[in-house]
PDB file of C-alpha atoms in Angstrom:
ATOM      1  CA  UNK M   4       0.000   0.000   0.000  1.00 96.00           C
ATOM      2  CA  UNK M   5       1.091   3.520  -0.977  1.00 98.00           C
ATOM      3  CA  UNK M   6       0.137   6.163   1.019  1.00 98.00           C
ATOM      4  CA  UNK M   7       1.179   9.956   0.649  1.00 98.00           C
ATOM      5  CA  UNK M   8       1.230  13.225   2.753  1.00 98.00           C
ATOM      6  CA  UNK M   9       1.124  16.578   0.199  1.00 98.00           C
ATOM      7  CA  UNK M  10       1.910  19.474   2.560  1.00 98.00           C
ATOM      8  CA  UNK M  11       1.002  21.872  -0.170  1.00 97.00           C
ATOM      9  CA  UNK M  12       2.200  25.247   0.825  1.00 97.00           C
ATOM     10  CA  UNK M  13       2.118  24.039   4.099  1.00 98.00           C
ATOM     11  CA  UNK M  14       4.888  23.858   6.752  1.00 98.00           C
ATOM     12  CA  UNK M  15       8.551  24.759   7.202  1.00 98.00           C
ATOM     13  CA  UNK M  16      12.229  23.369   6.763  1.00 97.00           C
ATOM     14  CA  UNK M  17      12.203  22.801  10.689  1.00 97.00           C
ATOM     15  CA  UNK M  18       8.760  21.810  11.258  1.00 98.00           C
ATOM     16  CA  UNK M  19       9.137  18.938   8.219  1.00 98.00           C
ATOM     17  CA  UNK M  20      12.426  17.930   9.789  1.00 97.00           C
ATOM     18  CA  UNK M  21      10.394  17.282  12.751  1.00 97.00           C
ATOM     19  CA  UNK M  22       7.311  15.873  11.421  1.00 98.00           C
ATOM     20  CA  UNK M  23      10.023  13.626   9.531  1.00 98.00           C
ATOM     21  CA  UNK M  24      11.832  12.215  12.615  1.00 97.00           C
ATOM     22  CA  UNK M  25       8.483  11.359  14.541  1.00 97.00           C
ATOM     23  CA  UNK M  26       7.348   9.791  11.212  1.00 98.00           C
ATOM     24  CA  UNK M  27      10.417   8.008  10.796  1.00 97.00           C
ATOM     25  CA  UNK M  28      10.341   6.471  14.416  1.00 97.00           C
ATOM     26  CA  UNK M  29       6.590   5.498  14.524  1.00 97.00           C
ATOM     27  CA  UNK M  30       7.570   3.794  11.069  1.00 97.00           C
ATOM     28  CA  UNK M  31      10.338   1.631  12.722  1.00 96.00           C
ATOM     29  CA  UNK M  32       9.023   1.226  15.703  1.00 96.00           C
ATOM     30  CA  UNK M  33       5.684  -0.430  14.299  1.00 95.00           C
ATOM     31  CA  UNK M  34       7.802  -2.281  11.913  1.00 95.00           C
ATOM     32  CA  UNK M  35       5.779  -0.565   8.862  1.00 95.00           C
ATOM     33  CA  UNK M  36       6.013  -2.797   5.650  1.00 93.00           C
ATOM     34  CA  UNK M  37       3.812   0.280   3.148  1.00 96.00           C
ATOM     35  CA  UNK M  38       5.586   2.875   1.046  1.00 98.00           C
ATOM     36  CA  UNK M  39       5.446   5.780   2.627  1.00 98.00           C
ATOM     37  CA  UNK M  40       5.845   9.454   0.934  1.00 98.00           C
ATOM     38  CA  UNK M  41       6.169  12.997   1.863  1.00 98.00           C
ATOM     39  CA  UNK M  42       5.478  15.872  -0.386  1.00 98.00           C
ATOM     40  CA  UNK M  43       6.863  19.409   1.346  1.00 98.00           C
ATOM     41  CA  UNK M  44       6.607  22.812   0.082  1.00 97.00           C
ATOM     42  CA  UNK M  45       9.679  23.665  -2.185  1.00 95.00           C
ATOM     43  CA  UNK M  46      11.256  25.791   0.456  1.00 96.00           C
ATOM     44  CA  UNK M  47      10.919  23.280   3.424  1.00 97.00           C
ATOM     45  CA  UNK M  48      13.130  20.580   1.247  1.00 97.00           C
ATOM     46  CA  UNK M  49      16.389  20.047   2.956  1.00 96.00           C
ATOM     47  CA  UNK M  50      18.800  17.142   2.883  1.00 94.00           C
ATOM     48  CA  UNK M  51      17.102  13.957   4.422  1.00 93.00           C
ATOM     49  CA  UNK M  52      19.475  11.634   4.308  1.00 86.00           C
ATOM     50  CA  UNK M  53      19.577  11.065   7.744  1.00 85.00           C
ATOM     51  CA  UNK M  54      16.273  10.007   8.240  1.00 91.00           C
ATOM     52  CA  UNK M  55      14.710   6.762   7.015  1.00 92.00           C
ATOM     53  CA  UNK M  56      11.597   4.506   6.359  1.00 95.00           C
ATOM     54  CA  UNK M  57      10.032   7.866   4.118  1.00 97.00           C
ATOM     55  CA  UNK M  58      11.031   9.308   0.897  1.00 97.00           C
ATOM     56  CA  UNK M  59      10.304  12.635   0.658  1.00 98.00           C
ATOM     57  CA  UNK M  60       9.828  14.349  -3.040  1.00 98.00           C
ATOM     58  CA  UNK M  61       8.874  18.029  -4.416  1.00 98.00           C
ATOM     59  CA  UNK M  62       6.204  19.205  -5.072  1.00 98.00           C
ATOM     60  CA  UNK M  63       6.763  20.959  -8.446  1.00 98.00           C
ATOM     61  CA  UNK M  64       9.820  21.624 -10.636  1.00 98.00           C
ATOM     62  CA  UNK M  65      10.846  22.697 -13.974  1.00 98.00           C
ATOM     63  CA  UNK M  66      11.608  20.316 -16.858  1.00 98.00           C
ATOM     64  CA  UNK M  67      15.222  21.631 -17.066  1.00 98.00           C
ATOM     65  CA  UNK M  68      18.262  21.114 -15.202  1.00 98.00           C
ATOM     66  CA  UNK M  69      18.414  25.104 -14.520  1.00 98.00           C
ATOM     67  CA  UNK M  70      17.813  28.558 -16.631  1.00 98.00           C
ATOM     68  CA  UNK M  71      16.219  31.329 -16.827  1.00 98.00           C
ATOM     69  CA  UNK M  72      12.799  30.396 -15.182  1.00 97.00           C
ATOM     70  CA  UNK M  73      12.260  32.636 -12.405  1.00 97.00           C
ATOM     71  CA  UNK M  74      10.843  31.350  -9.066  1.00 95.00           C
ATOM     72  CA  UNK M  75      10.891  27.735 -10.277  1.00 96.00           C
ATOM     73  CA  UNK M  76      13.682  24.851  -9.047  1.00 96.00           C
ATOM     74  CA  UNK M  77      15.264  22.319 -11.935  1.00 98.00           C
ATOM     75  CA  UNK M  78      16.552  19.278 -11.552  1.00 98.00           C
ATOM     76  CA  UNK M  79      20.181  20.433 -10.617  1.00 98.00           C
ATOM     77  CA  UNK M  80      18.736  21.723  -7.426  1.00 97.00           C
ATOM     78  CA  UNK M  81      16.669  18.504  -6.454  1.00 98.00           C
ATOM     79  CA  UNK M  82      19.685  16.943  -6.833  1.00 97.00           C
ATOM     80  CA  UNK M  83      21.665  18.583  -4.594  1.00 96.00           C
ATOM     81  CA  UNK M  84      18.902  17.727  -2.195  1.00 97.00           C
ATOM     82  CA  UNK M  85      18.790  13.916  -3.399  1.00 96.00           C
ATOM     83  CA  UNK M  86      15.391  14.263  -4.259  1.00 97.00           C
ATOM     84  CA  UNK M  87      14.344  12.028  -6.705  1.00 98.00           C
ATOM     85  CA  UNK M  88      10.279  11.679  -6.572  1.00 98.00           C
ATOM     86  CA  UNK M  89       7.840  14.466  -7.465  1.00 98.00           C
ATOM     87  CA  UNK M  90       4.283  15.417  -8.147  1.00 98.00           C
ATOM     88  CA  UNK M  91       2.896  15.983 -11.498  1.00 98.00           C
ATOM     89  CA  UNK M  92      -0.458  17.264 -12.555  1.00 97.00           C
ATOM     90  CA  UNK M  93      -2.403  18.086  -9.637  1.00 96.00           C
ATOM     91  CA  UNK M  94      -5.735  20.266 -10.041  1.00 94.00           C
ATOM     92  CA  UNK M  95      -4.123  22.979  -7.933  1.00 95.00           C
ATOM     93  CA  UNK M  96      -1.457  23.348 -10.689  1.00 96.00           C
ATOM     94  CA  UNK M  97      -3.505  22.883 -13.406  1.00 96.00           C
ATOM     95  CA  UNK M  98      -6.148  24.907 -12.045  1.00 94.00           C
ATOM     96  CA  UNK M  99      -5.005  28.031 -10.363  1.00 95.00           C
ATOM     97  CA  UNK M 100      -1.652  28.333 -12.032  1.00 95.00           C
ATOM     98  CA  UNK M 101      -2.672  27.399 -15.226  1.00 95.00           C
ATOM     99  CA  UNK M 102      -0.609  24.355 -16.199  1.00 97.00           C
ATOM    100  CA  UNK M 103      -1.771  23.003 -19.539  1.00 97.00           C
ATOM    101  CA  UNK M 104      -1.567  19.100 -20.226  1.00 98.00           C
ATOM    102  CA  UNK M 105       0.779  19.735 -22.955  1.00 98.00           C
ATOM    103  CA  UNK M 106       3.116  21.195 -19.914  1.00 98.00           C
ATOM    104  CA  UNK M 107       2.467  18.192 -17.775  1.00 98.00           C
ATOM    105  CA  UNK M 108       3.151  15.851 -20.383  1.00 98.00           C
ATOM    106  CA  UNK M 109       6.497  18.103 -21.113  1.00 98.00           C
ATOM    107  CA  UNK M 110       7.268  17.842 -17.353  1.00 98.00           C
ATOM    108  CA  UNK M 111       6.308  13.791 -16.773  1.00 98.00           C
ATOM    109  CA  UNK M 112       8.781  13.077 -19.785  1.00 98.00           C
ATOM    110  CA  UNK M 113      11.962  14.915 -18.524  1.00 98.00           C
ATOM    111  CA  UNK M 114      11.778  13.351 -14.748  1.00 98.00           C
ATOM    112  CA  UNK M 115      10.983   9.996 -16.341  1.00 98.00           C
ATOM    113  CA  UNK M 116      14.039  10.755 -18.544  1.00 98.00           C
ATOM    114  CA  UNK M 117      16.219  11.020 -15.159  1.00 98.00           C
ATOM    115  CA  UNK M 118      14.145   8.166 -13.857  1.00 98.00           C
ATOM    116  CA  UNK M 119      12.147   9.734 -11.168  1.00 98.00           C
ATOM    117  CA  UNK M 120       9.176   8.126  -9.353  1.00 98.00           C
ATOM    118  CA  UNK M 121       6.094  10.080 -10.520  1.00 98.00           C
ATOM    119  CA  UNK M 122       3.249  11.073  -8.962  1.00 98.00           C
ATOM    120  CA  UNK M 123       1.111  11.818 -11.278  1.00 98.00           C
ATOM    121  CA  UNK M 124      -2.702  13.308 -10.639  1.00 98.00           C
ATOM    122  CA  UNK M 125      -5.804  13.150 -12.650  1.00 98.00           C
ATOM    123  CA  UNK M 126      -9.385  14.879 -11.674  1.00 96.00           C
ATOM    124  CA  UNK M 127     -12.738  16.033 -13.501  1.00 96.00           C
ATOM    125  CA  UNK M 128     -14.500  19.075 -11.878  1.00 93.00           C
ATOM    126  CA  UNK M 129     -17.970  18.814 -10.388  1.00 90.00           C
ATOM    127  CA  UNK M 130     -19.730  19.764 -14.011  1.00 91.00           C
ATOM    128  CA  UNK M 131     -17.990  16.670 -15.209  1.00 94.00           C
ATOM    129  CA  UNK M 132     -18.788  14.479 -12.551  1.00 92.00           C
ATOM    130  CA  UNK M 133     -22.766  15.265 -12.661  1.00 91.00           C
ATOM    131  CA  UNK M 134     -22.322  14.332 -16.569  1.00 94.00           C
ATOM    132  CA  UNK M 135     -22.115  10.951 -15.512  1.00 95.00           C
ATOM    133  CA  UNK M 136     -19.038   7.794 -15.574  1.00 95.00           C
ATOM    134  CA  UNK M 137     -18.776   7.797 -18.957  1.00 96.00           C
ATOM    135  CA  UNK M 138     -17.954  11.586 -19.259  1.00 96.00           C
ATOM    136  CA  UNK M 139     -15.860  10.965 -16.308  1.00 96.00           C
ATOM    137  CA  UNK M 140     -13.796   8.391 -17.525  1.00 97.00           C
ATOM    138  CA  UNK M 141     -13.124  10.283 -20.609  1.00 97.00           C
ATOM    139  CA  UNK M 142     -12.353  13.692 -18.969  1.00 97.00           C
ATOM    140  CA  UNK M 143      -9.745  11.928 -17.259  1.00 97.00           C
ATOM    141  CA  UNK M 144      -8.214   9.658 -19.625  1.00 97.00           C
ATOM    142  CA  UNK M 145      -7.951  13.081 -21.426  1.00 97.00           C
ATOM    143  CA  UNK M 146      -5.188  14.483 -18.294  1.00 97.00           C
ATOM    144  CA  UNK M 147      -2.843  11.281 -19.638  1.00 97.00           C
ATOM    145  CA  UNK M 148      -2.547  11.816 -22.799  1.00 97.00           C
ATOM    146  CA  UNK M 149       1.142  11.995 -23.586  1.00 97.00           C
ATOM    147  CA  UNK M 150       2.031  10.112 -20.575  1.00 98.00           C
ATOM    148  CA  UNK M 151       3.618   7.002 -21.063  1.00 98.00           C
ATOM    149  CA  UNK M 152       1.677   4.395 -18.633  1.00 97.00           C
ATOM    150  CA  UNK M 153       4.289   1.832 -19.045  1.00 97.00           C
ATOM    151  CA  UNK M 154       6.427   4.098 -17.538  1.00 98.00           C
ATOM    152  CA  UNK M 155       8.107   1.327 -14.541  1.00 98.00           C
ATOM    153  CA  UNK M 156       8.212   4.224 -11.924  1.00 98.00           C
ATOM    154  CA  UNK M 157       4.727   5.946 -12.262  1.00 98.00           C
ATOM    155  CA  UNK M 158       1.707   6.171  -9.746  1.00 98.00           C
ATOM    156  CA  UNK M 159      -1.429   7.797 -10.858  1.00 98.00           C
ATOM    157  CA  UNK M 160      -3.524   9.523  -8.265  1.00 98.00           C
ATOM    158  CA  UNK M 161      -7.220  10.235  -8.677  1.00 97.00           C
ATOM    159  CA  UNK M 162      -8.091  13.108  -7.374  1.00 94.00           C
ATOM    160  CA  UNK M 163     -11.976  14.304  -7.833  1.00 94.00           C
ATOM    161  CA  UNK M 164     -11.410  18.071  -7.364  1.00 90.00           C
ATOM    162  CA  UNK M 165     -14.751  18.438  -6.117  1.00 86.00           C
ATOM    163  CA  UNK M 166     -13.468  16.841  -2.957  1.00 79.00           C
ATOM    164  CA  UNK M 167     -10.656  18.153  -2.679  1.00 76.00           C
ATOM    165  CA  UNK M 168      -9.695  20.213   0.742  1.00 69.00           C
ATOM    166  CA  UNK M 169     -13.801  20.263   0.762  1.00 73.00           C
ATOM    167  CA  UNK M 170     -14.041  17.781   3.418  1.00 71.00           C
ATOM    168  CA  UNK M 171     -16.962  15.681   0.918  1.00 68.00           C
ATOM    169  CA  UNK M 172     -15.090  12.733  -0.257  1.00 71.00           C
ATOM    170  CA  UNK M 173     -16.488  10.910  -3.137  1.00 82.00           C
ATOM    171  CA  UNK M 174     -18.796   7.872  -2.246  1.00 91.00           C
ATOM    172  CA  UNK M 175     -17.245   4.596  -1.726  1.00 94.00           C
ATOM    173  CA  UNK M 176     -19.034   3.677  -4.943  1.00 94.00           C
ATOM    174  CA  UNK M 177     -17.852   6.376  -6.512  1.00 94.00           C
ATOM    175  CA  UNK M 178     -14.485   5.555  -5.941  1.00 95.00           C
ATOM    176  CA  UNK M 179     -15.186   1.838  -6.522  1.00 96.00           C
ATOM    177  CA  UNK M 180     -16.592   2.673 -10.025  1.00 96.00           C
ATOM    178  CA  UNK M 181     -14.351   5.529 -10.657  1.00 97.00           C
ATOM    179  CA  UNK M 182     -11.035   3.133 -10.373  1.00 97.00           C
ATOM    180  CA  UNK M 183     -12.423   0.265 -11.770  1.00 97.00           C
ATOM    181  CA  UNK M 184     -12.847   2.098 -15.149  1.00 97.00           C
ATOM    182  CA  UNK M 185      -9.658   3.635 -14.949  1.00 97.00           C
ATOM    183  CA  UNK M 186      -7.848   0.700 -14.148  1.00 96.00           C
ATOM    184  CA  UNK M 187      -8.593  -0.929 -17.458  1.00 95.00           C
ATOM    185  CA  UNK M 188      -6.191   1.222 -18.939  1.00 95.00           C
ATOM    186  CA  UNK M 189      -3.672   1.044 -16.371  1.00 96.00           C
ATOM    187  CA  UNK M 190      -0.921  -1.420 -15.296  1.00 95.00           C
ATOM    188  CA  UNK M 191       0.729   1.271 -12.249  1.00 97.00           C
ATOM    189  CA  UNK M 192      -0.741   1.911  -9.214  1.00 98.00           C
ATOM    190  CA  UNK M 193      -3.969   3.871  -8.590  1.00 98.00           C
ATOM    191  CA  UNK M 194      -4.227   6.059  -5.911  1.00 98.00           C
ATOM    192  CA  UNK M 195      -7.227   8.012  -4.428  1.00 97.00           C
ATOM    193  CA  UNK M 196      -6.891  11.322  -3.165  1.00 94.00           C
ATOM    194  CA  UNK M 197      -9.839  13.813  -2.279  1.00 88.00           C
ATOM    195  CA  UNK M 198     -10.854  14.584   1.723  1.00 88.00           C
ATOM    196  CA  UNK M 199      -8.981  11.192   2.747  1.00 94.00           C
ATOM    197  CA  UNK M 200      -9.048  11.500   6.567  1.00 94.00           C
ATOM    198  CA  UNK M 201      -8.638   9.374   9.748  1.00 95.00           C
ATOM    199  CA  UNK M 202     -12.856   8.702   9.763  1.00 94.00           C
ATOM    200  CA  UNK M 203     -13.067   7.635   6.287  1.00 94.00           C
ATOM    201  CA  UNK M 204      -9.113   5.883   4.959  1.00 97.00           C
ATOM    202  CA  UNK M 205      -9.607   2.447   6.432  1.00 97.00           C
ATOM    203  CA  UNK M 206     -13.097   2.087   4.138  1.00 96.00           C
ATOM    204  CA  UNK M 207     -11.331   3.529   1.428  1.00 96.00           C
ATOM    205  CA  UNK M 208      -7.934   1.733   1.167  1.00 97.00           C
ATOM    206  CA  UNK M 209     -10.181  -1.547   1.707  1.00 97.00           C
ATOM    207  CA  UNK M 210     -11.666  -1.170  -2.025  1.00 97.00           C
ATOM    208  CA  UNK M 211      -9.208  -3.848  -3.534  1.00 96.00           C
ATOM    209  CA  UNK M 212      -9.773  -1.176  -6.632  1.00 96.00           C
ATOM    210  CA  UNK M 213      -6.833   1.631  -4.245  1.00 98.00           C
ATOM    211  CA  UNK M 214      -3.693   0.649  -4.019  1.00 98.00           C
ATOM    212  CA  UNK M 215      -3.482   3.645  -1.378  1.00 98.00           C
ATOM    213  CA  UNK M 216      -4.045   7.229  -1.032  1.00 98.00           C
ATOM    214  CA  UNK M 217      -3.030  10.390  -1.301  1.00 98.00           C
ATOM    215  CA  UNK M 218      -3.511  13.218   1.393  1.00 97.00           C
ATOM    216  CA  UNK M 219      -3.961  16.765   2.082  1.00 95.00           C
ATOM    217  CA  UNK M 220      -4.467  18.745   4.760  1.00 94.00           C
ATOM    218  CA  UNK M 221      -5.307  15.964   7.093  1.00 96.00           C
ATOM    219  CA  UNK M 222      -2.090  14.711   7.190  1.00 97.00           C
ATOM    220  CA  UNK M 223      -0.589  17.867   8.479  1.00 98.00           C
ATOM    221  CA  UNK M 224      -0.353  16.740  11.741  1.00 98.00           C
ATOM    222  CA  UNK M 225       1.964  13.751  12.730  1.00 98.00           C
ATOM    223  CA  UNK M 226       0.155  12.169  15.082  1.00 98.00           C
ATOM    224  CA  UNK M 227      -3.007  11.821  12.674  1.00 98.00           C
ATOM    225  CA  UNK M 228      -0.684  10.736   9.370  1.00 98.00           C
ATOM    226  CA  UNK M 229       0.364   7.926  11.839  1.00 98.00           C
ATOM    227  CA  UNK M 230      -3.001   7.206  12.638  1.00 97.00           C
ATOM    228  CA  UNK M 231      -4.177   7.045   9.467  1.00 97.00           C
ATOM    229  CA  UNK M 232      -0.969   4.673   8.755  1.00 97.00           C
ATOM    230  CA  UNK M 233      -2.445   2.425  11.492  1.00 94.00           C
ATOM    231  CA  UNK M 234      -5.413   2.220  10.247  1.00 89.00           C
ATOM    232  CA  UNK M 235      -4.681   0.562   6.922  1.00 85.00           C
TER     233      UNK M 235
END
C-alpha cells in the first residue's frame, strides 16, 4: 500500500524535519512494511538523508536542469537535495496556475528521462462528474494523454477536485466505479486522493480497486498521518 502526505504550501524546513523524525520512528518502531511518501513545500526541502523509512519528493519543478525560469527549481537543485520523486499534474497546478496538459506531459517526460518516481494526478471538476461515468472516464483519460503508462516508476492519483480540501469525499461507490474504469487502462498503481481523513481511509484503502491514497491537509499533523498509517 502507498500512502502519501502533500503538505502543499504548508509547513517549514524545521517543522518537516520534525514531522520527519516522529514519522520516521513510529515507522520503525511499528515495523511498517507500506511505502510511505512525503510531499513538502519547495522551500521546506532540505537534505534527508539522515532520516529513514520515508522518501520525501517536491512538489513541483521545472523540466530543465536550470535557466532562466524565475521562481521555479530544476533538476540540478533537487539533486543537490537527493530528491528524486515528485508530483505531477495536480488540479491545484492545473487549475489556479494554469498548467496546460501539454506542460504536464512536457514535465512527466523529462523526470521519467532522469528516472524519477512520478506522482502523477488526474481529476474532472464537479460539471464533469454530474455528466455521468462515462464523461468521467473520458475527462480523465484526457489528463494522460502523452504520458507514457508503461512508464516502470509511475503512480497515478485520482483526485476528484470536487473533494478536494472540501471535506466531501467521493462515495465509496464512486471511488469503486471511478477506479475500476480507470484501471482498465492502467498497469501502475492507482491512488485516491480527495478529503482522505482518519474517519473515512480504512473504508477507502479496503476497495481492492486503491492501491493507497493520497492526502492533504489531514495529514498535516503527525500524530493523525500515523493514525491514518495504522489504520490501513
Amino acid at each position: 500500500m502507498i500512502l502519501a502526505a502533500n503538505f502543499k504550501t504548508n509547513h517549514t524546513r524545521k517543522s518537516t524535519r520534525h514531522y520527519l523524525e516522529r514519522l520516521s520512528n513510529f515507522l520503525f518502531e511499528t515495523s511498517c512494511e507500506h511505502d510511505i511518501f512525503l510531499f513538502p513545500p519547495p522551500l521546506a526541502l532540505d537534505f534527508f538523508d539522515d532520516i529513514g523509512g520515508v522518501c520525501v519528493g517536491t512538489q513541483n519543478a521545472y523540466p530543465a536542469p536550470s535557466g532562466a525560469f524565475t521562481g521555479e527549481a530544476g533538476s540540478e537543485q533537487l539533486e543537490e537535495l537527493a530528491i528524486q520523486t515528485i508530483l505531477i499534474g495536480h488540479s491545484e497546478r492545473r487549475g489556479i496556475l494554469g498548467e496546460s496538459q501539454a506542460f504536464c506531459a512536457e514535465k512527466f517526460r523529462y523526470y521519467a528521462s532522469l528516472g524519477y518516481t512520478i506522482f502523477y494526478c488526474i481529476g474532472e471538476s464537479l460539471e464533469v462528474r454530474r455528466a455521468g461515468i462515462e464523461a468521467t472516464i473520458r475527462h480523465n483519460l484526457s489528463q494522460l494523454e502523452g504520458i507514457d503508462l508503461s512508464y516502470p516508476k509511475l503512480i497515478i492519483a485520482y483526485e476528484p477536485i470536487w473533494a478536494i480540501g472540501t471535506g466531501v469525499s467521493a462515495s465509496l461507490e464512486q471511488i469503486q466505479e471511478t477506479h475500476a474504469a480507470l484501471k482498465a487502462h492502467l498497469s501502475c498503481p492507482l491512488l485516491y486522493g480527495g478529503s482522505v481523513n482518519l474517519s473515512n481511509i480504512a473504508e477507502i484503502l479496503a476497495l481492492p480497486e486503491v492501491d493507497g491514497a493520497l492526502i492533504g491537509s489531514a495529514s498535516l499533523k503527525v500524530e493523525d498521518f500515523c493514525q491514518m498509517i495504522q489504520k490501513i
